[in-house]
Short mmCIF file of C-alpha atoms and ligand atoms in Angstrom, two decimals:
data_model
loop_
_atom_site.label_atom_id
_atom_site.label_comp_id
_atom_site.label_asym_id
_atom_site.label_seq_id
_atom_site.Cartn_x
_atom_site.Cartn_y
_atom_site.Cartn_z
CA MET A 97 -11.09 21.41 81.07
CA LYS A 98 -11.93 21.26 77.39
CA ALA A 99 -9.20 20.66 74.82
CA LEU A 100 -9.13 21.28 71.10
CA ILE A 101 -6.67 19.36 68.94
CA ILE A 102 -5.98 20.97 65.57
CA ASN A 103 -4.23 19.20 62.70
CA GLY A 104 -3.08 20.85 59.51
CA PRO A 105 -2.62 19.79 55.89
CA ASN A 106 -1.95 16.22 54.78
CA LEU A 107 -2.34 14.75 58.24
CA ASN A 108 -5.58 13.19 56.97
CA LEU A 109 -3.29 11.01 54.81
CA LEU A 110 -1.47 9.45 57.76
CA GLY A 111 -0.73 5.80 57.10
CA ILE A 112 -0.42 6.41 53.35
CA ARG A 113 1.87 9.42 53.51
CA GLU A 114 5.62 8.80 53.88
CA PRO A 115 5.17 5.95 56.40
CA ASP A 116 8.93 5.84 57.01
CA ILE A 117 8.58 9.32 58.56
CA TYR A 118 5.03 9.44 59.90
CA GLY A 119 4.37 5.75 60.64
CA SER A 120 1.78 3.29 59.37
CA GLU A 121 -1.13 4.28 61.60
CA ASN A 122 -3.91 6.31 59.98
CA TYR A 123 -5.75 9.47 61.01
CA ALA A 124 -8.51 7.50 62.75
CA ALA A 125 -5.81 6.03 65.01
CA LEU A 126 -4.60 9.55 65.81
CA GLU A 127 -8.17 10.53 66.76
CA ARG A 128 -8.52 7.44 68.97
CA ILE A 129 -5.21 8.18 70.76
CA CYS A 130 -6.33 11.76 71.46
CA LEU A 131 -9.77 10.81 72.75
CA ALA A 132 -8.39 7.99 74.93
CA ALA A 133 -5.66 10.24 76.37
CA GLY A 134 -8.19 13.00 77.04
CA GLU A 135 -10.43 10.60 78.94
CA LYS A 136 -7.54 9.11 80.92
CA LEU A 137 -6.27 12.55 81.90
CA GLY A 138 -9.73 13.67 83.01
CA PHE A 139 -10.51 16.26 80.33
CA GLU A 140 -14.22 17.05 80.17
CA SER A 141 -14.04 16.88 76.38
CA VAL A 142 -11.51 16.64 73.56
CA GLU A 143 -12.38 17.69 70.02
CA VAL A 144 -10.09 16.66 67.17
CA PHE A 145 -10.16 18.84 64.04
CA GLN A 146 -8.27 18.59 60.75
CA SER A 147 -8.16 20.80 57.69
CA ASN A 148 -5.96 21.20 54.65
CA HIS A 149 -6.82 24.91 54.49
CA GLU A 150 -4.98 27.66 56.35
CA GLY A 151 -8.08 29.86 56.67
CA ALA A 152 -10.15 26.99 58.10
CA LEU A 153 -7.44 26.40 60.72
CA ILE A 154 -7.46 30.10 61.61
CA ASP A 155 -11.29 30.12 61.80
CA LYS A 156 -11.17 27.12 64.16
CA ILE A 157 -8.62 28.85 66.43
CA GLN A 158 -10.79 31.99 66.54
CA GLN A 159 -13.93 29.96 67.28
CA ALA A 160 -12.17 28.28 70.21
CA MET A 161 -12.33 31.54 72.19
CA GLY A 162 -14.56 31.07 75.24
CA VAL A 163 -15.19 27.43 74.32
CA PHE A 164 -11.90 25.60 74.89
CA ASP A 165 -9.40 25.92 77.76
CA GLY A 166 -6.43 24.65 75.79
CA ILE A 167 -5.20 23.80 72.31
CA VAL A 168 -2.84 21.13 71.00
CA ILE A 169 -1.82 22.07 67.48
CA ASN A 170 0.08 20.37 64.69
CA PRO A 171 -0.01 23.03 61.98
CA ALA A 172 1.91 20.58 59.71
CA ALA A 173 3.44 22.41 56.73
CA TYR A 174 1.89 25.72 57.90
CA THR A 175 4.15 25.50 60.97
CA HIS A 176 6.97 26.75 58.80
CA THR A 177 5.11 29.46 56.88
CA SER A 178 2.01 30.75 58.61
CA VAL A 179 2.12 34.09 60.39
CA GLY A 180 -1.70 33.92 60.18
CA ILE A 181 -1.85 30.87 62.45
CA LEU A 182 0.70 32.44 64.82
CA ASP A 183 -1.37 35.64 65.00
CA ALA A 184 -4.61 33.70 65.59
CA LEU A 185 -3.02 31.76 68.49
CA LYS A 186 -1.71 35.02 69.95
CA ALA A 187 -5.08 36.72 69.50
CA VAL A 188 -7.17 34.13 71.34
CA GLN A 189 -4.61 33.74 74.15
CA ILE A 190 -5.62 30.13 74.78
CA PRO A 191 -2.71 28.08 76.19
CA ALA A 192 -1.35 25.98 73.34
CA VAL A 193 1.09 23.10 72.87
CA GLU A 194 2.79 22.55 69.51
CA ILE A 195 3.11 18.93 68.39
CA HIS A 196 4.93 17.25 65.52
CA ILE A 197 4.90 13.55 64.79
CA SER A 198 8.39 13.62 63.31
CA ASP A 199 11.56 15.13 64.74
CA VAL A 200 11.34 18.35 62.74
CA ASP A 201 14.57 19.71 64.20
CA ALA A 202 16.51 16.82 62.71
CA ARG A 203 15.03 17.24 59.21
CA GLU A 204 15.43 19.84 56.41
CA SER A 205 16.42 23.32 57.54
CA PHE A 206 13.07 24.81 56.45
CA ARG A 207 11.31 22.48 58.94
CA GLN A 208 13.45 23.84 61.76
CA VAL A 209 11.59 27.16 61.60
CA SER A 210 8.31 27.33 63.50
CA TYR A 211 6.10 30.39 63.59
CA ALA A 212 3.50 28.61 65.73
CA SER A 213 6.05 27.90 68.46
CA MET A 214 6.15 31.62 69.28
CA ALA A 215 2.59 31.31 70.63
CA CYS A 216 2.95 27.92 72.33
CA PHE A 217 4.13 27.28 75.89
CA ALA A 218 5.46 23.80 75.06
CA ARG A 219 6.53 21.69 72.13
CA VAL A 220 6.52 17.92 71.54
CA THR A 221 8.42 16.50 68.55
CA GLY A 222 9.54 13.14 67.27
CA GLU A 223 7.37 10.98 69.52
CA GLY A 224 5.07 9.70 66.78
CA LEU A 225 1.33 9.63 67.44
CA ALA A 226 2.01 9.04 71.15
CA GLY A 227 3.23 12.64 71.18
CA TYR A 228 -0.40 13.77 71.14
CA ALA A 229 -1.02 12.05 74.50
CA HIS A 230 2.17 13.66 75.84
CA ALA A 231 1.02 17.08 74.58
CA LEU A 232 -2.35 16.68 76.32
CA GLU A 233 -0.52 15.75 79.53
CA LEU A 234 1.58 18.94 79.30
CA LEU A 235 -1.58 20.94 78.63
CA LYS A 236 -3.29 19.47 81.68
CA GLU A 237 -0.29 20.23 83.93
CA HIS A 238 -0.20 23.79 82.61
CA LEU A 239 -3.94 24.37 83.11
CA GLU A 240 -3.82 23.00 86.65
CA ALA A 241 -0.68 24.91 87.70
C1 DQA B 141 4.76 17.60 60.71
C2 DQA B 141 6.12 18.10 60.21
C3 DQA B 141 5.95 19.13 59.12
O1 DQA B 141 7.21 19.60 58.69
C4 DQA B 141 5.23 18.54 57.94
O2 DQA B 141 5.00 19.51 56.95
C5 DQA B 141 3.97 17.85 58.33
C6 DQA B 141 3.91 17.08 59.57
C7 DQA B 141 4.89 16.49 61.75
O3 DQA B 141 3.89 16.21 62.41
O4 DQA B 141 5.95 15.88 61.89
O5 DQA B 141 3.01 17.85 57.57
O6 DQA B 141 4.09 18.69 61.33
#
């Protein structure tokens, strides 16, 4: 089982960016949490990718075809706008879990819309960085079912 974790715009600024919402831990901490959870859960490999560019995120999803068994994706702001990311997830048909650090459903109304969710079998929100470990757990259960 190989997992790809994809993070969208501004997540590279974790720790600096709105710490009251996203916490004080930085992006390197997010990467460490993902790699540790992947190892603990018995994934063969976990790759963690981040880009601020919609097209780069779409390219990465397309390139995952035939390489990765599952995707955990935090499209960040593109969650609420990107039909392109939704279409890419639908096109590759790789099981995907949507993750958000904050509780998007309790925030502004525009954050309560998610295009990506239409191509994801599960969703984790509001659990902070630990949500990534939870999302990998859900992915593992799904792949083994
Ligand atoms: C986010 C929530 C989004 O609304 C926001 O644009 C982000 C991060 C989260 O992880 O809570 O950049 O996806």
